[in-house]
mmCIF file of C-alpha atoms and ligand atoms in Angstrom:
data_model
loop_
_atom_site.group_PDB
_atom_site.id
_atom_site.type_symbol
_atom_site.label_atom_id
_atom_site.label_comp_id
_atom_site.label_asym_id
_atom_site.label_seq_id
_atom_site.Cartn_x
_atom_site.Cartn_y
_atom_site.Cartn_z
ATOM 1 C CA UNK A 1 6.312 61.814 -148.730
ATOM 2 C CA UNK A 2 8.585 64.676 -146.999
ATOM 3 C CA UNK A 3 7.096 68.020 -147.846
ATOM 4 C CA UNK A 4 10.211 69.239 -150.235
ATOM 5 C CA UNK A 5 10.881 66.013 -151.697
ATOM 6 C CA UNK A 6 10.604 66.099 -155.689
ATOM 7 C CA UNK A 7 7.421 64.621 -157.025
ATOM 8 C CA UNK A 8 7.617 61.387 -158.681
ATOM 9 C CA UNK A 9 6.982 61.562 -162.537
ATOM 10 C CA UNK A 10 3.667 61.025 -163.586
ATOM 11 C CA UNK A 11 2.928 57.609 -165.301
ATOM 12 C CA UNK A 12 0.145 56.829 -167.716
ATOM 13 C CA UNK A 13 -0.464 53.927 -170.016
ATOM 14 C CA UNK A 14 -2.960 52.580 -172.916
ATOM 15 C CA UNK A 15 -3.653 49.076 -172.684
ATOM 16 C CA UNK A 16 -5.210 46.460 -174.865
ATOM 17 C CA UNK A 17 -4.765 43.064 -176.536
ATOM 18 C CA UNK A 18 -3.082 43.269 -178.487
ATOM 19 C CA UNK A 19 -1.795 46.774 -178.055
ATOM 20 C CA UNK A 20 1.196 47.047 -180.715
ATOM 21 C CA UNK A 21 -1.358 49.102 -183.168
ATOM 22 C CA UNK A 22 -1.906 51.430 -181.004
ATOM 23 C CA UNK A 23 -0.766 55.347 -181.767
ATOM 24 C CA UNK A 24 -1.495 56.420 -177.895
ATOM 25 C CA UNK A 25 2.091 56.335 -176.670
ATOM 26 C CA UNK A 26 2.925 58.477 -180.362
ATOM 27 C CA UNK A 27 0.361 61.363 -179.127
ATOM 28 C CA UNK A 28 1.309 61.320 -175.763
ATOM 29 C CA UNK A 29 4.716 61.291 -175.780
ATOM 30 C CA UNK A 30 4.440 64.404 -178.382
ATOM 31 C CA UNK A 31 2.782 65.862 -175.721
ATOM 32 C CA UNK A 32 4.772 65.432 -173.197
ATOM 33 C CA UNK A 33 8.360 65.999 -175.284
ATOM 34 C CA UNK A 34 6.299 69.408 -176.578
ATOM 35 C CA UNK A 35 5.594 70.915 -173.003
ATOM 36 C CA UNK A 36 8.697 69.535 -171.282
ATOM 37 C CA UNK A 37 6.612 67.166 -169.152
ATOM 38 C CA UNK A 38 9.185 64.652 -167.818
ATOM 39 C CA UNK A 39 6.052 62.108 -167.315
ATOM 40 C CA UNK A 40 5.865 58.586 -168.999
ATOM 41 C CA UNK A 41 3.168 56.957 -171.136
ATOM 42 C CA UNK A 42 3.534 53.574 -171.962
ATOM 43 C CA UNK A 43 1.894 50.444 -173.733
ATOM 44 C CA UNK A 44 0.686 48.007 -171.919
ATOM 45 C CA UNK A 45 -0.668 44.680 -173.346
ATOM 46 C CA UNK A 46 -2.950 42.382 -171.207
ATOM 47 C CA UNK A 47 -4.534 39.255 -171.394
ATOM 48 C CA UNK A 48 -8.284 39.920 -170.849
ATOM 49 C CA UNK A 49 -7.936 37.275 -167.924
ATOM 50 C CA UNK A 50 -5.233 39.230 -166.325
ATOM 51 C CA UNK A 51 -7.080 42.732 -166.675
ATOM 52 C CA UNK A 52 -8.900 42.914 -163.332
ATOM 53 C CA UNK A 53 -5.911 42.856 -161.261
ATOM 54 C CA UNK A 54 -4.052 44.683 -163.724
ATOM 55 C CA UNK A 55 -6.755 47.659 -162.695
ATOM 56 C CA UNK A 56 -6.628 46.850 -159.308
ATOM 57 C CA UNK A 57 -2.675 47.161 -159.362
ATOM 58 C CA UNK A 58 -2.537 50.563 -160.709
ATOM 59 C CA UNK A 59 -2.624 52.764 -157.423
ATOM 60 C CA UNK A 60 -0.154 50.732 -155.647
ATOM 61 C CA UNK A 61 2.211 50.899 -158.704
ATOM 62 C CA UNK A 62 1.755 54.822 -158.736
ATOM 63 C CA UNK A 63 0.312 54.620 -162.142
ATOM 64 C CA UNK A 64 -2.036 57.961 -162.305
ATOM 65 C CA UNK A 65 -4.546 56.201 -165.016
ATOM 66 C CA UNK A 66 -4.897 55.377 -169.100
ATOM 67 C CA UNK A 67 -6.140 54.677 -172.039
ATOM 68 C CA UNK A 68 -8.309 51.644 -172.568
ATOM 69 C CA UNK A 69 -9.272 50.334 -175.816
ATOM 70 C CA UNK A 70 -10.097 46.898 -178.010
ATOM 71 C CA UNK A 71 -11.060 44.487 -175.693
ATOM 72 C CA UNK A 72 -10.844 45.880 -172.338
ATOM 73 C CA UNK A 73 -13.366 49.074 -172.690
ATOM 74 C CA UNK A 74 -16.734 47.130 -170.809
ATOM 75 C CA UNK A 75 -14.706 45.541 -168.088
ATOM 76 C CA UNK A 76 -12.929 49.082 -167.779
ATOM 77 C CA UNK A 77 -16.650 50.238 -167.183
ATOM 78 C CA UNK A 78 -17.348 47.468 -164.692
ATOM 79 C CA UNK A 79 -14.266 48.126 -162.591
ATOM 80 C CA UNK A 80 -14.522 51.986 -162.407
ATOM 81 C CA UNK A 81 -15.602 53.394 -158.867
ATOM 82 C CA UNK A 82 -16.971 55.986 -160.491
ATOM 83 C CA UNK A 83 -18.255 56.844 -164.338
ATOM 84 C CA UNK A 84 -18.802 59.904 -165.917
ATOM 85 C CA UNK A 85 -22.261 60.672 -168.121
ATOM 86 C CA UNK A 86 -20.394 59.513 -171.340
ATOM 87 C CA UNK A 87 -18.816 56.758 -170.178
ATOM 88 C CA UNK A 88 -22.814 55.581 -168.907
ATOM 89 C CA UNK A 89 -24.139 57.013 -171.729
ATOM 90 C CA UNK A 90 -21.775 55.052 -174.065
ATOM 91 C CA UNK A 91 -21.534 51.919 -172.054
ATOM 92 C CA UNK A 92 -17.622 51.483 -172.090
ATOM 93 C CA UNK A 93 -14.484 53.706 -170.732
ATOM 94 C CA UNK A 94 -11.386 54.370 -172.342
ATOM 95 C CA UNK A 95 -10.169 56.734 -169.962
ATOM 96 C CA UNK A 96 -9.224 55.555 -166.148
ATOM 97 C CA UNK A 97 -8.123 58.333 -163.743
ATOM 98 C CA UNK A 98 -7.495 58.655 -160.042
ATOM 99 C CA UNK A 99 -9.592 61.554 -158.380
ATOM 100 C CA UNK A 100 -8.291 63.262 -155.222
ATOM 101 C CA UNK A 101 -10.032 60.697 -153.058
ATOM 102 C CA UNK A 102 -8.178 57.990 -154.730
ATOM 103 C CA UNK A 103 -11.134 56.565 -156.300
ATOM 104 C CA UNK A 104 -10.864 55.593 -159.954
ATOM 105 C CA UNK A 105 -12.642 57.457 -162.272
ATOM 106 C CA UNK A 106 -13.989 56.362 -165.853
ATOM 107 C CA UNK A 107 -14.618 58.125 -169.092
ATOM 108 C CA UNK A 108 -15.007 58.122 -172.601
ATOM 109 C CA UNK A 109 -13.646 60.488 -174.655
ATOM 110 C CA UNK A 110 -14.634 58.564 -177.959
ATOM 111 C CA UNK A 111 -17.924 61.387 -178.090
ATOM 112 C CA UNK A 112 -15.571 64.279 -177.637
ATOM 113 C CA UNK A 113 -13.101 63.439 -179.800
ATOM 114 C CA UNK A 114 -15.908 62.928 -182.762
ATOM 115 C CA UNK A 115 -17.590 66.740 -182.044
ATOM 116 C CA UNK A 116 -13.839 68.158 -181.855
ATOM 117 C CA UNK A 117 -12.641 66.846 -184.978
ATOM 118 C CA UNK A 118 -15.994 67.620 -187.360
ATOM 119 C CA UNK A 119 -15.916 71.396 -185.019
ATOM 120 C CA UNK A 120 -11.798 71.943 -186.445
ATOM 121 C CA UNK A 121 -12.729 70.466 -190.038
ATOM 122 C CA UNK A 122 -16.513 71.118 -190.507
ATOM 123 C CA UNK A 123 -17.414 74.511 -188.670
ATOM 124 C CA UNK A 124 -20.878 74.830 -188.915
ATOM 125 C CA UNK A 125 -21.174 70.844 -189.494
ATOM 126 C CA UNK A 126 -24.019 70.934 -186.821
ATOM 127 C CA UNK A 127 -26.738 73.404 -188.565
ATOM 128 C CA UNK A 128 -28.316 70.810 -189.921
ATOM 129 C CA UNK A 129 -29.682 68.392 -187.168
ATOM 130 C CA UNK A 130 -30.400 65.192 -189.341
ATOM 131 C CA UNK A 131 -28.009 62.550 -189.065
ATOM 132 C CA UNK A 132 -27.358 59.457 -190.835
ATOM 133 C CA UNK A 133 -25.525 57.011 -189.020
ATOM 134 C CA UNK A 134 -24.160 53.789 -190.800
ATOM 135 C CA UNK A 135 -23.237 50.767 -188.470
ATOM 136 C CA UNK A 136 -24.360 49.587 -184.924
ATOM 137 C CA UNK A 137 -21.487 48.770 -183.130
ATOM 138 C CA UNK A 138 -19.538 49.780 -180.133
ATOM 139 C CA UNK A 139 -18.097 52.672 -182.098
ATOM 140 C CA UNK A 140 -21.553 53.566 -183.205
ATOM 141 C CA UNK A 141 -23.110 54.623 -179.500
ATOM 142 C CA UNK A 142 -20.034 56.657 -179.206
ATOM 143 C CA UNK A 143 -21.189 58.680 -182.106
ATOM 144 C CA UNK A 144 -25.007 58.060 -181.589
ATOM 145 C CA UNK A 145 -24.379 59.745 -178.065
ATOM 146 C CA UNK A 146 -21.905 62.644 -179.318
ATOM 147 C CA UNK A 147 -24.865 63.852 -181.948
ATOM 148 C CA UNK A 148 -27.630 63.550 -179.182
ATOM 149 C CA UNK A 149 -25.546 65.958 -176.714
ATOM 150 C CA UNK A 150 -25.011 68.206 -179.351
ATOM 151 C CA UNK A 151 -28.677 68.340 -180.046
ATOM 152 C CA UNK A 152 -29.390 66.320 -183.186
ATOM 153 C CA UNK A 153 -32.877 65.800 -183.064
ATOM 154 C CA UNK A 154 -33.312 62.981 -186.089
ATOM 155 C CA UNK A 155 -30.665 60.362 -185.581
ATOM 156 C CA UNK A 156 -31.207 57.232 -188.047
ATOM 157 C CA UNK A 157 -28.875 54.195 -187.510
ATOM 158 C CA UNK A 158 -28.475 52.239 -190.346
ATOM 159 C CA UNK A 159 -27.630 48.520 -189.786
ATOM 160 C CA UNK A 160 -27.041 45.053 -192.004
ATOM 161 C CA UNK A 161 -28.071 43.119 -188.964
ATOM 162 C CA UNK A 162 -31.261 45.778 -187.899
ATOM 163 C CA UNK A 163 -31.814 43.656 -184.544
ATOM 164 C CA UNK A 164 -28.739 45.064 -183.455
ATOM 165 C CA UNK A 165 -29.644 48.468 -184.439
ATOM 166 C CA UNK A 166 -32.964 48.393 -182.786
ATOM 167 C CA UNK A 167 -30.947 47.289 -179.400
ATOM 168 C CA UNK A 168 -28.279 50.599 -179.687
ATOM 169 C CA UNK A 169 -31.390 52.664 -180.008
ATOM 170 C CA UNK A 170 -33.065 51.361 -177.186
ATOM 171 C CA UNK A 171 -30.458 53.298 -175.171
ATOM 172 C CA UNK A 172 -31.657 56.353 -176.218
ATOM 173 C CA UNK A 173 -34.575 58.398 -176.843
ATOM 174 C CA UNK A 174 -37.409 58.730 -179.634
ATOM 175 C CA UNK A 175 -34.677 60.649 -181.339
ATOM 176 C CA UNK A 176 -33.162 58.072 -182.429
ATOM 177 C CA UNK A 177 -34.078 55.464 -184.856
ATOM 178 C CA UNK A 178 -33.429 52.242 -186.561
ATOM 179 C CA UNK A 179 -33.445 50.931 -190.117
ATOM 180 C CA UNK A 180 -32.533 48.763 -193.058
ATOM 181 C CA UNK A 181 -30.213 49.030 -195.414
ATOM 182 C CA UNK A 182 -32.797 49.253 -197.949
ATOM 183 C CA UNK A 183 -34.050 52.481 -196.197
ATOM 184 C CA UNK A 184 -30.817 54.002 -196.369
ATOM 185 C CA UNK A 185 -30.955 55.895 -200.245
ATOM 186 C CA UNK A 186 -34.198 57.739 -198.916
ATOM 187 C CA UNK A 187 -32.508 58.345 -195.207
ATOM 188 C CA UNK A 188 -29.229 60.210 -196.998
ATOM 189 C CA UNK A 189 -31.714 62.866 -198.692
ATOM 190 C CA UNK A 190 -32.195 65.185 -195.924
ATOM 191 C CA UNK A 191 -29.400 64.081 -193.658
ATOM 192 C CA UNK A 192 -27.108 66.912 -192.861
ATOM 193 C CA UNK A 193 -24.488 64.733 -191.873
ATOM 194 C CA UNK A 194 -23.393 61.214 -193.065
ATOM 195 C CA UNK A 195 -20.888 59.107 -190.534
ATOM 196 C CA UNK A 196 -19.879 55.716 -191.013
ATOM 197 C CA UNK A 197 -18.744 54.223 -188.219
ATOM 198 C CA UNK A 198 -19.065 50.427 -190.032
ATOM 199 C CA UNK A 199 -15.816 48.294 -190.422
ATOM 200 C CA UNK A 200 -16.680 48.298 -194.257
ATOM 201 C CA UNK A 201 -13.728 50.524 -196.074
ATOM 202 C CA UNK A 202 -11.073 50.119 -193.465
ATOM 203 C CA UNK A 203 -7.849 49.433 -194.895
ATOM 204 C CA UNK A 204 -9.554 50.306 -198.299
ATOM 205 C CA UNK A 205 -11.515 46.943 -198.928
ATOM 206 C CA UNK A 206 -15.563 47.017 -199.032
ATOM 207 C CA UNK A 207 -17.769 49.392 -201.236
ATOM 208 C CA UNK A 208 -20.826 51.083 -198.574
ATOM 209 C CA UNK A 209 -24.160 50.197 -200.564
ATOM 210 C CA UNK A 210 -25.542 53.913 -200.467
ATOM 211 C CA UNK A 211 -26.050 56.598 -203.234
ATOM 212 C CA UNK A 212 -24.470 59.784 -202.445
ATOM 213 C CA UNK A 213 -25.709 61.135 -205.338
ATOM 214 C CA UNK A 214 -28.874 61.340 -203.265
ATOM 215 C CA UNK A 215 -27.577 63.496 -200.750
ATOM 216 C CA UNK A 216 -27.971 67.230 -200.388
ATOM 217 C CA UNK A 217 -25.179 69.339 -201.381
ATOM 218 C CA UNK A 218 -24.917 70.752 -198.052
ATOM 219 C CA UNK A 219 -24.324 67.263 -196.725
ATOM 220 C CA UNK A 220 -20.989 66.541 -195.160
ATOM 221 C CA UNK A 221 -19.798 62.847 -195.116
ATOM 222 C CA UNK A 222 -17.341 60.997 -192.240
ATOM 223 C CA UNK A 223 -15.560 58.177 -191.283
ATOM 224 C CA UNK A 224 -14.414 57.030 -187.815
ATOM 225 C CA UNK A 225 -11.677 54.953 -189.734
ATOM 226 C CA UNK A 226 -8.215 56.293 -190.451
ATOM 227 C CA UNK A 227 -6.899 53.978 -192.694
ATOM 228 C CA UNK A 228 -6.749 54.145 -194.789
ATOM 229 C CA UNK A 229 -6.976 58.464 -194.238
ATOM 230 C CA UNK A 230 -9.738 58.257 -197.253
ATOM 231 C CA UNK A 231 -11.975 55.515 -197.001
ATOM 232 C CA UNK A 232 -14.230 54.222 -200.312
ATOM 233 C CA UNK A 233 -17.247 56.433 -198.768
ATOM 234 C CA UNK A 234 -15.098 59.394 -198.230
ATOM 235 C CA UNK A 235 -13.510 59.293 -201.657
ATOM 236 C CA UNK A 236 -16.990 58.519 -203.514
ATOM 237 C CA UNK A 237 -18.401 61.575 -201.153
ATOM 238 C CA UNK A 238 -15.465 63.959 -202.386
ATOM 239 C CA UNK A 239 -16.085 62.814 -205.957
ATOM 240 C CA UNK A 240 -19.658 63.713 -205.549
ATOM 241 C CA UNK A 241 -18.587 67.438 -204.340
ATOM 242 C CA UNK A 242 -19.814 66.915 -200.629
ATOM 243 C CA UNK A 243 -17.974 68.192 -197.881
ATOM 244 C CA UNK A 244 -15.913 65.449 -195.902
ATOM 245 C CA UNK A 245 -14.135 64.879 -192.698
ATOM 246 C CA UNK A 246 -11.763 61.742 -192.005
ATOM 247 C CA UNK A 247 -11.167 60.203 -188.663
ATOM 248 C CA UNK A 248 -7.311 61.231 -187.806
ATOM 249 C CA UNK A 249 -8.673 63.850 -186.058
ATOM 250 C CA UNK A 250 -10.929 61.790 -183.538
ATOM 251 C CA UNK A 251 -8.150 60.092 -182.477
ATOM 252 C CA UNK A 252 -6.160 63.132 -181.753
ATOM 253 C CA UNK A 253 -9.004 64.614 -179.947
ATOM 254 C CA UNK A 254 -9.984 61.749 -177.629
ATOM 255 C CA UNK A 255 -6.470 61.531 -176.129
ATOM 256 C CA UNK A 256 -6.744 64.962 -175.053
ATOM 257 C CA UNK A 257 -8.861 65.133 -171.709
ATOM 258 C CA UNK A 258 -7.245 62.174 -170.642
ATOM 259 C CA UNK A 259 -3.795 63.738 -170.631
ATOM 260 C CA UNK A 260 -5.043 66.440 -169.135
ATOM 261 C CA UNK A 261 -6.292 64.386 -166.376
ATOM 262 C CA UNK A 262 -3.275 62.529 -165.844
ATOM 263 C CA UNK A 263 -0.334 65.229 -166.673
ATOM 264 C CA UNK A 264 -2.231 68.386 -165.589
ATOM 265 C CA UNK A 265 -2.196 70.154 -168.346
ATOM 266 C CA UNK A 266 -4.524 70.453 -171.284
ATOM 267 C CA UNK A 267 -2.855 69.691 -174.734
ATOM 268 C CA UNK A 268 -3.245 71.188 -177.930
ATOM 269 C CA UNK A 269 -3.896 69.030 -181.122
ATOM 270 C CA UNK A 270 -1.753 70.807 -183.450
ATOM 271 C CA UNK A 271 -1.002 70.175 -187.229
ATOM 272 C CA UNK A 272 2.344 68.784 -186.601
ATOM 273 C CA UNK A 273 0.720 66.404 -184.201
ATOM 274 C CA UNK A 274 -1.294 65.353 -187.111
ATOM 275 C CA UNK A 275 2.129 65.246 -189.425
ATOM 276 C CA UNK A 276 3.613 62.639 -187.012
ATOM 277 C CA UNK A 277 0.795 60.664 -186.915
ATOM 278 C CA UNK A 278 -0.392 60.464 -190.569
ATOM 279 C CA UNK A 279 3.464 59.654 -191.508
ATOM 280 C CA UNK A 280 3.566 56.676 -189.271
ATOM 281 C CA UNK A 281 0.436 55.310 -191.163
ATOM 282 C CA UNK A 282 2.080 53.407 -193.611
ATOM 283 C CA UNK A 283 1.371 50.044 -193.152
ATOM 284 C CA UNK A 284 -1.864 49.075 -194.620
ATOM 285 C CA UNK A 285 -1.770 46.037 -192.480
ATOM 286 C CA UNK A 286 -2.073 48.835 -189.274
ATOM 287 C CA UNK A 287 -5.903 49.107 -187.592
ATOM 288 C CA UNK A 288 -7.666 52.313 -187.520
ATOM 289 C CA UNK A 289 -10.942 52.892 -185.837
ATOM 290 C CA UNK A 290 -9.137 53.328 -182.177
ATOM 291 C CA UNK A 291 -7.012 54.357 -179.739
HETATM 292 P P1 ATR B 301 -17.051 48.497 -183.592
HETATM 293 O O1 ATR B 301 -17.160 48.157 -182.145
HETATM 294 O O2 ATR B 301 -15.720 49.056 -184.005
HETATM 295 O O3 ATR B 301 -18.179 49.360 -184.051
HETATM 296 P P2 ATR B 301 -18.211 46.019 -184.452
HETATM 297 O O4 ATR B 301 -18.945 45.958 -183.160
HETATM 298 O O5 ATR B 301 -17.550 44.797 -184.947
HETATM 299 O O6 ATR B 301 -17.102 47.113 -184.396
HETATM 300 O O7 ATR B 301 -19.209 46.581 -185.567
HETATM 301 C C1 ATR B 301 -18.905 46.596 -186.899
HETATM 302 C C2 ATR B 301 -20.025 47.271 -187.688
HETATM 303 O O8 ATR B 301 -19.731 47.117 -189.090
HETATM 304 C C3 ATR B 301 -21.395 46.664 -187.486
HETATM 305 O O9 ATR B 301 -22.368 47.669 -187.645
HETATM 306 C C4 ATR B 301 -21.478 45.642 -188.618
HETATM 307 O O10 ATR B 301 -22.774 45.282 -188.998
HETATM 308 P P3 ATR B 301 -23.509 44.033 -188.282
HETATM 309 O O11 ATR B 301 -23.939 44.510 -186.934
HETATM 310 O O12 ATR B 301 -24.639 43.698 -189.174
HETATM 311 O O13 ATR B 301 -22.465 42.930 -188.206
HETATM 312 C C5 ATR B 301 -20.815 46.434 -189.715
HETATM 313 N N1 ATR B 301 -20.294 45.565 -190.786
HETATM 314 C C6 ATR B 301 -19.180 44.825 -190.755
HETATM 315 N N2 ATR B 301 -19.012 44.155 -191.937
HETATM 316 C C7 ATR B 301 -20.079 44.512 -192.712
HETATM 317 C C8 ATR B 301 -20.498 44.173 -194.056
HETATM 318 N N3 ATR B 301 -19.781 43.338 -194.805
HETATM 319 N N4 ATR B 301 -21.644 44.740 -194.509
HETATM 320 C C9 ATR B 301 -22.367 45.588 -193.760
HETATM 321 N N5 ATR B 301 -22.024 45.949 -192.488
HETATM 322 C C10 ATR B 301 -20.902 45.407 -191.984
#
């Protein structure tokens, strides 16, 4: 490129498949309208078939990097050149980026995104370092790993099927153990923090077997779900007078360092932000644990 010529505008993208659900291209494109960023960010469906050489097209097209989510995230982790400690730690990506040597880079921002929304919401969410987490799945190593970097030193997964609990924890250290859901009324009495991250209460359906009553009064309760914006567990938790955080904010938070990445510029998560998002969850029909 000649030395004065105008830089290209910056392209970004979020695929999946599908990919209509996703509120990426609403958070980004706030972002970029907000601080005048003539950049693009666009959805991008593809066929899990077609996603290798969809990532191995990127650099040619000029595409800086994006957002990966539901189903793409562990081949996203296979085709990086290069993974960051969260994206290892977590075992999938759902942030690609070119570094300066043109290699691709990938992260997860899932972690982040958890500690930055309980830090806005919960200050002070941390003191106590007894967790209870409800659910083994994908989501749930996000989380498992975002309490264990902030130094949680008692991390119990709860899990209906407990082999597959027993196989998250193996990832990790003694700090973190697995159990029954029969275990779980004892586990919530000295937990400082409650987060379900099980698909039991999204869109409003499914009651979590666990007495809250239990819980200390310090305790504060959270859902990775968004919708609906107060799941079963988060209203019972209110009802009971415990503190509680829902999971907009995650998703607000996890888009961050990857637009910072791609556009330069580190974005702010503001209220309004959070106005334009909540108002466009409507549709119960919509899915809400990710990107
Ligand atoms: P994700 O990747 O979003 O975490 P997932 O891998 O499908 O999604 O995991 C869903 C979680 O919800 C799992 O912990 C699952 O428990 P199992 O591992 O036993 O399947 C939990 N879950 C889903 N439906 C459930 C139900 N009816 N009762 C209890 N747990 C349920």
């Amino acid at each position: 490129m000649a030395e004065n010529s105008p830089r290209a505008p910056v392209r970004a993208f979020v695929t999946g498949y599908p990919v209509r659900h996703s509120r990426s291209p609403m958070i980004h494109r706030y972002w970029l309208k907000t601080l005048g960023i003539a950049g693009f960010y666009d959805a991008i469906e593809v066929e899990p078939e077609r996603f290798p050489d969809f990532v191995k097209s990127l650099r040619a097209a000029g595409i800086s990097g994006g957002n990966v989510t539901i189903p793409h995230k562990e081949v996203a982790f296979s085709l990086a050149d290069i993974r960051n400690e969260a994206a290892e730690e977590i075992g999938a990506v759902n942030t690609l980026w070119f570094d300066e040597a043109g290699l691709l880079n990938g992260g997860n921002t899932d972690a982040y995104g958890f500690l930055a929304n309980m830090d806005d919401f919960a200050p002070g969410w941390d003191l106590n370092r007894t967790a209870l987490v409800l659910g083994a799945g994908g989501a749930s190593r996000a989380i498992v790993y975002a309490l264990k970097s902030r130094g949680f030193t008692e991390i119990r997964v709860v899990n209906r099927t407990l082999k597959r609990a027993a196989e998250l924890v193996d990832h990790f250290d003694s700090r973190v153990s697995a159990h029954n859901w029969e275990e779980v009324d004892e586990l919530v009495t000295d937990a400082g923090l409650v987060v379900n991250t099980t698909s039991l209460g999204m869109h409003g359906t499914g009651e979590i077997p666990l007495d809250l009553g239990k819980a200390a009064a310090s305790a504060v309760v959270t859902d990775i779900v968004y919708v609906p914006l107060e799941t079963p567990i988060l209203r019972r938790a209110r009802q009971s007078g415990l503190k509680t955080v829902d999971g907009l904010g995650m998703l607000l938070h996890q888009a961050v360092p990857g637009f910072e990445k791609w556009f330069g510029v580190r974005p702010d998560v503001t209220p309004e932000l959070r106005e334009i998002i909540l108002s466009d969850l409507v549709s119960p029909a919509q899915q809400g644990t990710d990107a």
